[in-house]
Amino acid sequence: MRKWIAYLLVAIAVCGLIIGINKPFEKGDYILEKQLNSNDAPTLFVVYNISKKEAKSKSLSDFLNNENHNDVMIIRVDDRELYNDLRIGERVTIKTKGYTMLSSPPQAVADEIIRHS
């Protein structure tokens, strides 16, 4: 009986380890740059579907100059307080309002910004 309990505990530990190892590689949308443009509108440069490691180790130009440069989006933020609180390297989900301008990179206005810890 004790042998089975030991096997069960080892199996649970291995499952936890596997889940813990895979979590840092979870992909998401990350802020890589913040700017106040010429008309004083706060903007974020968000890169979609990258890992936390990529967000920390690569620059915005790395993503703008690769074959998937459309993974970058310029997001205008109307809430100045939220803009000031957001950090480069932070994982977010952006819900846009209205339309997305199909420039390169695409541009949109944030309706809601969901922050992930």
Backbone as a printed PyTorch tensor [residue, N CA C, xyz], in Angstrom:
tensor([[[  0.8260,  -1.1950,   0.0000],
         [  0.0000,   0.0000,   0.0000],
         [  0.8720,   1.2610,   0.0000]],

        [[  1.8850,   1.2970,   0.8450],
         [  2.7630,   2.4640,   0.9100],
         [  3.4930,   2.6730,  -0.4150]],

        [[  3.7920,   1.5690,  -1.0790],
         [  4.4760,   1.6460,  -2.3550],
         [  3.6150,   2.3850,  -3.3870]],

        [[  2.3170,   2.1140,  -3.4080],
         [  1.4110,   2.7740,  -4.3340],
         [  1.2710,   4.2610,  -4.0210]],

        [[  1.2570,   4.5860,  -2.7690],
         [  1.1810,   6.0000,  -2.3790],
         [  2.4380,   6.7260,  -2.8380]],

        [[  3.5860,   6.0940,  -2.6810],
         [  4.8440,   6.6970,  -3.1310],
         [  4.8210,   6.9060,  -4.6460]],

        [[  4.3420,   5.9060,  -5.3980],
         [  4.2310,   6.0460,  -6.8550],
         [  3.2960,   7.1860,  -7.2340]],

        [[  2.1980,   7.2980,  -6.5250],
         [  1.2350,   8.3530,  -6.7900],
         [  1.8560,   9.7280,  -6.5370]],

        [[  2.5730,   9.8720,  -5.4240],
         [  3.2180,  11.1450,  -5.1170],
         [  4.2780,  11.5050,  -6.1580]],

        [[  5.0340,  10.5250,  -6.6150],
         [  6.0350,  10.7730,  -7.6540],
         [  5.3470,  11.2070,  -8.9570]],

        [[  4.2530,  10.5430,  -9.3110],
         [  3.5190,  10.8970, -10.5310],
         [  2.9790,  12.3260, -10.4530]],

        [[  2.4580,  12.7060,  -9.3070],
         [  1.9400,  14.0700,  -9.1170],
         [  3.0840,  15.0780,  -9.2280]],

        [[  4.2250,  14.7700,  -8.6360],
         [  5.3870,  15.6640,  -8.7000],
         [  5.8760,  15.8270, -10.1370]],

        [[  5.9190,  14.7370, -10.8850],
         [  6.3630,  14.8050, -12.2870],
         [  5.3910,  15.6440, -13.1080]],

        [[  4.1000,  15.4660, -12.9180],
         [  3.0990,  16.2720, -13.6310],
         [  3.2570,  17.7540, -13.2990]],

        [[  3.4530,  18.0680, -12.0420],
         [  3.6660,  19.4530, -11.6280],
         [  4.9110,  20.0400, -12.2630]],

        [[  5.9550,  19.2620, -12.3520],
         [  7.2020,  19.7170, -12.9640],
         [  7.0010,  19.9960, -14.4460]],

        [[  6.3020,  19.1120, -15.1250],
         [  6.0390,  19.3010, -16.5560],
         [  5.2220,  20.5680, -16.7870]],

        [[  4.2040,  20.7900, -15.9970],
         [  3.3790,  21.9880, -16.1260],
         [  4.2110,  23.2270, -15.8220]],

        [[  5.0310,  23.1810, -14.7960],
         [  5.8750,  24.3130, -14.4290],
         [  6.9010,  24.6510, -15.4820]],

        [[  7.4580,  23.6470, -16.1360],
         [  8.4510,  23.8820, -17.1820],
         [  7.8020,  24.5010, -18.4110]],

        [[  6.6200,  24.0880, -18.7650],
         [  5.9620,  24.5950, -19.9720],
         [  5.3980,  25.9980, -19.8050]],

        [[  5.0980,  26.4380, -18.6110],
         [  4.4680,  27.7300, -18.3910],
         [  5.3020,  28.9140, -18.8880]],

        [[  6.6360,  28.9710, -18.6640],
         [  7.3940,  30.1230, -19.1520],
         [  7.3830,  30.2700, -20.6750]],

        [[  7.0420,  29.2180, -21.4000],
         [  7.0450,  29.2770, -22.8440],
         [  5.6730,  29.6320, -23.4070]],

        [[  4.7380,  29.9430, -22.5250],
         [  3.4080,  30.3360, -22.9540],
         [  3.5160,  31.6260, -23.7660]],

        [[  2.8530,  31.6540, -24.8860],
         [  2.9350,  32.8270, -25.7550],
         [  1.8120,  33.7990, -25.4410]],

        [[  2.0640,  35.0510, -25.7530],
         [  1.0820,  36.0830, -25.5040],
         [  1.4460,  37.3470, -26.2560]],

        [[  0.7930,  38.4380, -25.8970],
         [  1.0030,  39.7390, -26.5240],
         [  1.7350,  40.6300, -25.5260]],

        [[  2.8580,  41.2070, -25.9620],
         [  3.7170,  41.9660, -25.0520],
         [  3.9650,  43.3760, -25.5690]],

        [[  4.0240,  44.3290, -24.6360],
         [  4.3750,  45.7050, -24.9630],
         [  5.8920,  45.7670, -25.1300]],

        [[  6.3560,  46.2170, -26.3020],
         [  7.7980,  46.3260, -26.5130],
         [  8.2820,  47.7560, -26.5390]],

        [[  7.3610,  48.6950, -26.7180],
         [  7.7810,  50.0940, -26.7070],
         [  6.5860,  50.9830, -26.4050]],

        [[  6.8760,  52.1470, -25.7880],
         [  5.8660,  53.1660, -25.5190],
         [  6.3780,  54.4760, -26.0990]],

        [[  5.4720,  55.2660, -26.6940],
         [  5.8650,  56.5530, -27.2590],
         [  4.7380,  57.5530, -27.1220]],

        [[  5.1270,  58.7980, -27.0120],
         [  4.1860,  59.8990, -27.1670],
         [  4.4900,  60.4810, -28.5330]],

        [[  3.5400,  60.3770, -29.4700],
         [  3.8250,  60.8570, -30.8200],
         [  3.6490,  62.3650, -30.9200]],

        [[  3.7990,  62.9140, -32.1060],
         [  3.8350,  64.3590, -32.3020],
         [  2.5780,  65.0870, -31.8250]],

        [[  1.4320,  64.4530, -31.8800],
         [  0.2130,  65.1070, -31.3920],
         [ -0.0880,  64.7290, -29.9420]],

        [[  0.9500,  64.2710, -29.2240],
         [  0.8840,  63.9670, -27.7970],
         [ -0.0720,  62.8190, -27.4700]],

        [[ -0.3110,  61.9350, -28.4460],
         [ -1.1740,  60.7780, -28.2150],
         [ -0.3190,  59.6160, -27.7160]],

        [[ -0.6340,  59.0580, -26.5400],
         [  0.1310,  57.9170, -26.0240],
         [ -0.0770,  56.6780, -26.9070]],

        [[  1.0040,  56.0440, -27.2950],
         [  0.9180,  54.8540, -28.1300],
         [  1.7880,  53.7400, -27.5700]],

        [[  1.3300,  52.5180, -27.8030],
         [  2.0590,  51.3100, -27.4240],
         [  2.4000,  50.5490, -28.6910]],

        [[  3.5430,  49.9110, -28.6890],
         [  3.9010,  48.9840, -29.7530],
         [  3.7890,  47.5900, -29.1380]],

        [[  2.8080,  46.8390, -29.5880],
         [  2.5180,  45.5170, -29.0320],
         [  2.8720,  44.4610, -30.0750]],

        [[  3.6020,  43.4360, -29.6390],
         [  3.9390,  42.3190, -30.5260],
         [  3.0950,  41.1290, -30.0840]],

        [[  2.4400,  40.5060, -31.0460],
         [  1.5070,  39.4270, -30.7770],
         [  2.1680,  38.0600, -30.8570]],

        [[  1.7020,  37.1720, -29.9840],
         [  2.0410,  35.7580, -30.0100],
         [  3.5420,  35.4840, -29.9000]],

        [[  4.1570,  36.0500, -28.8730],
         [  5.5640,  35.7790, -28.6040],
         [  5.7030,  35.2950, -27.1630]],

        [[  6.8430,  34.7000, -26.8570],
         [  7.0900,  34.2260, -25.4960],
         [  7.6320,  35.3640, -24.6400]],

        [[  7.5750,  35.1830, -23.3390],
         [  8.1160,  36.1810, -22.4110],
         [  9.6120,  36.3570, -22.6510]],

        [[ 10.2950,  35.2530, -22.9490],
         [ 11.7340,  35.3090, -23.2220],
         [ 12.0180,  36.1780, -24.4440]],

        [[ 11.2150,  36.0110, -25.5100],
         [ 11.3920,  36.8420, -26.7060],
         [ 11.1230,  38.3120, -26.3970]],

        [[ 10.1220,  38.5810, -25.5770],
         [  9.7850,  39.9620, -25.2230],
         [ 10.9300,  40.6320, -24.4730]],

        [[ 11.6550,  39.8570, -23.6730],
         [ 12.7650,  40.4180, -22.9030],
         [ 14.0610,  40.5070, -23.7060]],

        [[ 14.2580,  39.5870, -24.6430],
         [ 15.5540,  39.5070, -25.3120],
         [ 15.6060,  40.1890, -26.6760]],

        [[ 14.4560,  40.4550, -27.2890],
         [ 14.4400,  41.0540, -28.6250],
         [ 13.9290,  42.4830, -28.5650]],

        [[ 14.3410,  43.2650, -29.5440],
         [ 13.8910,  44.6510, -29.6260],
         [ 12.7250,  44.7610, -30.6090]],

        [[ 12.0750,  45.8970, -30.5920],
         [ 10.9680,  46.1400, -31.5120],
         [ 11.4440,  46.0240, -32.9520]],

        [[ 12.6200,  46.5360, -33.2560],
         [ 13.1260,  46.4870, -34.6340],
         [ 13.3330,  45.0450, -35.1010]],

        [[ 13.6630,  44.1340, -34.1930],
         [ 13.7900,  42.7180, -34.5750],
         [ 12.4780,  42.2080, -35.1630]],

        [[ 11.3730,  42.6190, -34.5810],
         [ 10.0660,  42.1590, -35.0510],
         [  9.5940,  42.9340, -36.2770]],

        [[  9.9440,  44.2110, -36.3560],
         [  9.5410,  45.0050, -37.5140],
         [ 10.3000,  44.6000, -38.7750]],

        [[ 11.4870,  44.0450, -38.6030],
         [ 12.3260,  43.7020, -39.7530],
         [ 12.2930,  42.2240, -40.1270]],

        [[ 11.4730,  41.4230, -39.4640],
         [ 11.3990,  40.0030, -39.8400],
         [ 10.2390,  39.7740, -40.8060]],

        [[ 10.0670,  38.5420, -41.2300],
         [  9.0300,  38.2330, -42.2170],
         [  7.6180,  38.3640, -41.6510]],

        [[  7.4650,  38.3730, -40.3340],
         [  6.1430,  38.4960, -39.7060],
         [  5.9550,  39.8800, -39.0880]],

        [[  6.3650,  40.9280, -39.8060],
         [  6.2790,  42.2720, -39.2360],
         [  4.8500,  42.7080, -38.9340]],

        [[  3.8640,  42.0060, -39.4630],
         [  2.4710,  42.3360, -39.1380],
         [  2.0510,  41.8180, -37.7680]],

        [[  2.9600,  41.1410, -37.0630],
         [  2.6760,  40.7330, -35.6880],
         [  2.8110,  41.9060, -34.7310]],

        [[  3.2760,  43.0380, -35.2270],
         [  3.4080,  44.2580, -34.4350],
         [  2.1890,  45.1260, -34.7160]],

        [[  1.6550,  45.7410, -33.6620],
         [  0.5380,  46.6620, -33.8420],
         [  0.7740,  47.8990, -32.9960]],

        [[  0.4620,  49.0510, -33.5550],
         [  0.5470,  50.3140, -32.8230],
         [ -0.8320,  50.5720, -32.2250]],

        [[ -0.8700,  50.7430, -30.9130],
         [ -2.1370,  50.9190, -30.2020],
         [ -2.1530,  52.3020, -29.5410]],

        [[ -3.1300,  53.1180, -29.8860],
         [ -3.2950,  54.4030, -29.2100],
         [ -4.1130,  54.1820, -27.9390]],

        [[ -3.6630,  54.7990, -26.8510],
         [ -4.3160,  54.6330, -25.5480],
         [ -4.9050,  55.9760, -25.1350]],

        [[ -6.2130,  56.0320, -24.9370],
         [ -6.8740,  57.2720, -24.5440],
         [ -6.7340,  57.5610, -23.0510]],

        [[ -6.5490,  56.5370, -22.2500],
         [ -6.4380,  56.6790, -20.7940],
         [ -4.9720,  56.9310, -20.4160]],

        [[ -4.6360,  58.1980, -20.1790],
         [ -3.2420,  58.5830, -19.9040],
         [ -2.7150,  57.9320, -18.6170]],

        [[ -3.5510,  57.8110, -17.6100],
         [ -3.1260,  57.1940, -16.3490],
         [ -2.7600,  55.7200, -16.5580]],

        [[ -3.5820,  55.0010, -17.3010],
         [ -3.2850,  53.6050, -17.6140],
         [ -2.0050,  53.5110, -18.4310]],

        [[ -1.8700,  54.3810, -19.4310],
         [ -0.6630,  54.3920, -20.2660],
         [  0.5890,  54.5570, -19.4040]],

        [[  0.5510,  55.4880, -18.4670],
         [  1.7080,  55.7290, -17.5990],
         [  2.0030,  54.5350, -16.6950]],

        [[  0.9760,  53.7680, -16.3540],
         [  1.1440,  52.6180, -15.4630],
         [  1.6480,  51.3700, -16.1930]],

        [[  1.3700,  51.2580, -17.4880],
         [  1.8130,  50.1030, -18.2670],
         [  3.3250,  50.1040, -18.4090]],

        [[  3.9210,  48.9190, -18.4420],
         [  5.3740,  48.7750, -18.5020],
         [  5.7990,  48.0150, -19.7550]],

        [[  6.9450,  48.3830, -20.2820],
         [  7.5400,  47.6490, -21.3930],
         [  7.8590,  46.2410, -20.9030]],

        [[  7.5150,  45.2550, -21.7120],
         [  7.7050,  43.8550, -21.3430],
         [  6.4910,  43.2420, -20.6680]],

        [[  5.4590,  44.0400, -20.4370],
         [  4.2530,  43.5420, -19.7810],
         [  3.3660,  42.8040, -20.7860]],

        [[  2.7930,  41.6940, -20.3240],
         [  1.8730,  40.9200, -21.1610],
         [  0.4750,  41.5130, -21.0430]],

        [[ -0.1550,  41.7430, -22.1960],
         [ -1.4760,  42.3610, -22.2330],
         [ -2.3400,  41.6890, -23.2920]],

        [[ -3.6270,  41.9250, -23.1920],
         [ -4.5640,  41.5890, -24.2530],
         [ -5.2740,  42.8870, -24.5980]],

        [[ -5.2560,  43.2420, -25.8630],
         [ -5.8390,  44.5030, -26.3140],
         [ -7.1300,  44.2230, -27.0680]],

        [[ -8.1990,  44.8900, -26.6380],
         [ -9.4500,  44.8800, -27.3900],
         [ -9.5620,  46.2600, -28.0180]],

        [[ -9.6990,  46.3020, -29.3360],
         [ -9.7110,  47.5840, -30.0300],
         [-11.1340,  48.0480, -30.2940]],

        [[-11.2720,  49.3500, -30.4700],
         [-12.5870,  49.8800, -30.8250],
         [-12.5330,  50.4280, -32.2480]],

        [[-13.6540,  50.3860, -32.8750],
         [-13.7090,  50.8880, -34.2460],
         [-12.9710,  49.9740, -35.2030]],

        [[-12.2000,  50.5710, -36.0580],
         [-11.5220,  49.8240, -37.1110],
         [-10.0190,  49.7940, -36.8580]],

        [[ -9.3380,  48.9370, -37.5840],
         [ -7.8840,  48.8550, -37.5480],
         [ -7.3530,  49.3860, -38.8720]],

        [[ -6.4830,  50.3760, -38.7960],
         [ -5.8710,  50.8990, -40.0200],
         [ -4.8620,  49.8760, -40.5130]],

        [[ -4.9300,  49.5370, -41.7710],
         [ -4.0920,  48.4950, -42.3380],
         [ -2.7630,  49.0540, -42.8570]],

        [[ -2.1690,  49.9280, -42.0620],
         [ -0.8450,  50.4380, -42.3870],
         [  0.1740,  49.3700, -42.0250]],

        [[  1.4370,  49.6810, -42.1170],
         [  2.4610,  48.7190, -41.7230],
         [  3.3830,  49.3890, -40.7080]],

        [[  3.2830,  49.0410, -39.4390],
         [  2.3890,  48.0680, -38.8270],
         [  0.9650,  48.6180, -38.6910]],

        [[  0.0010,  47.7220, -38.5240],
         [ -1.3900,  48.1430, -38.3450],
         [ -1.5330,  49.0310, -37.0980]],

        [[ -2.5610,  49.8790, -37.1220],
         [ -2.8100,  50.7960, -36.0060],
         [ -4.2640,  50.7190, -35.5850]],

        [[ -4.4840,  50.8770, -34.2640],
         [ -5.8480,  50.8480, -33.7350],
         [ -5.8900,  51.6430, -32.4390]],

        [[ -7.0890,  51.8840, -31.9580],
         [ -7.3130,  52.5530, -30.6820],
         [ -7.7820,  51.5070, -29.6780]],

        [[ -7.1950,  51.5210, -28.5000],
         [ -7.5550,  50.5440, -27.4610],
         [ -8.9200,  50.8810, -26.8810]],

        [[ -9.7770,  49.8870, -26.8250],
         [-11.0480,  50.0050, -26.1350],
         [-10.8720,  49.4860, -24.7110]],

        [[-10.1250,  48.3810, -24.5870],
         [ -9.8610,  47.7870, -23.2810],
         [ -8.4770,  47.1460, -23.3310]],

        [[ -7.7370,  47.3060, -22.2440],
         [ -6.4240,  46.6700, -22.1100],
         [ -6.4780,  45.7750, -20.8830]],

        [[ -6.3320,  44.4810, -21.1220],
         [ -6.3540,  43.5070, -20.0360],
         [ -4.9050,  43.1690, -19.6940]],

        [[ -4.5490,  43.3460, -18.4360],
         [ -3.1790,  43.1000, -17.9900],
         [ -3.0840,  41.7060, -17.3780]],

        [[ -2.0020,  41.0110, -17.7070],
         [ -1.7550,  39.6580, -17.1620],
         [ -0.5690,  39.7470, -16.2090]],

        [[ -0.6640,  39.0270, -15.1180],
         [  0.4330,  39.0680, -14.1530],
         [  1.5030,  38.0590, -14.4920]]])
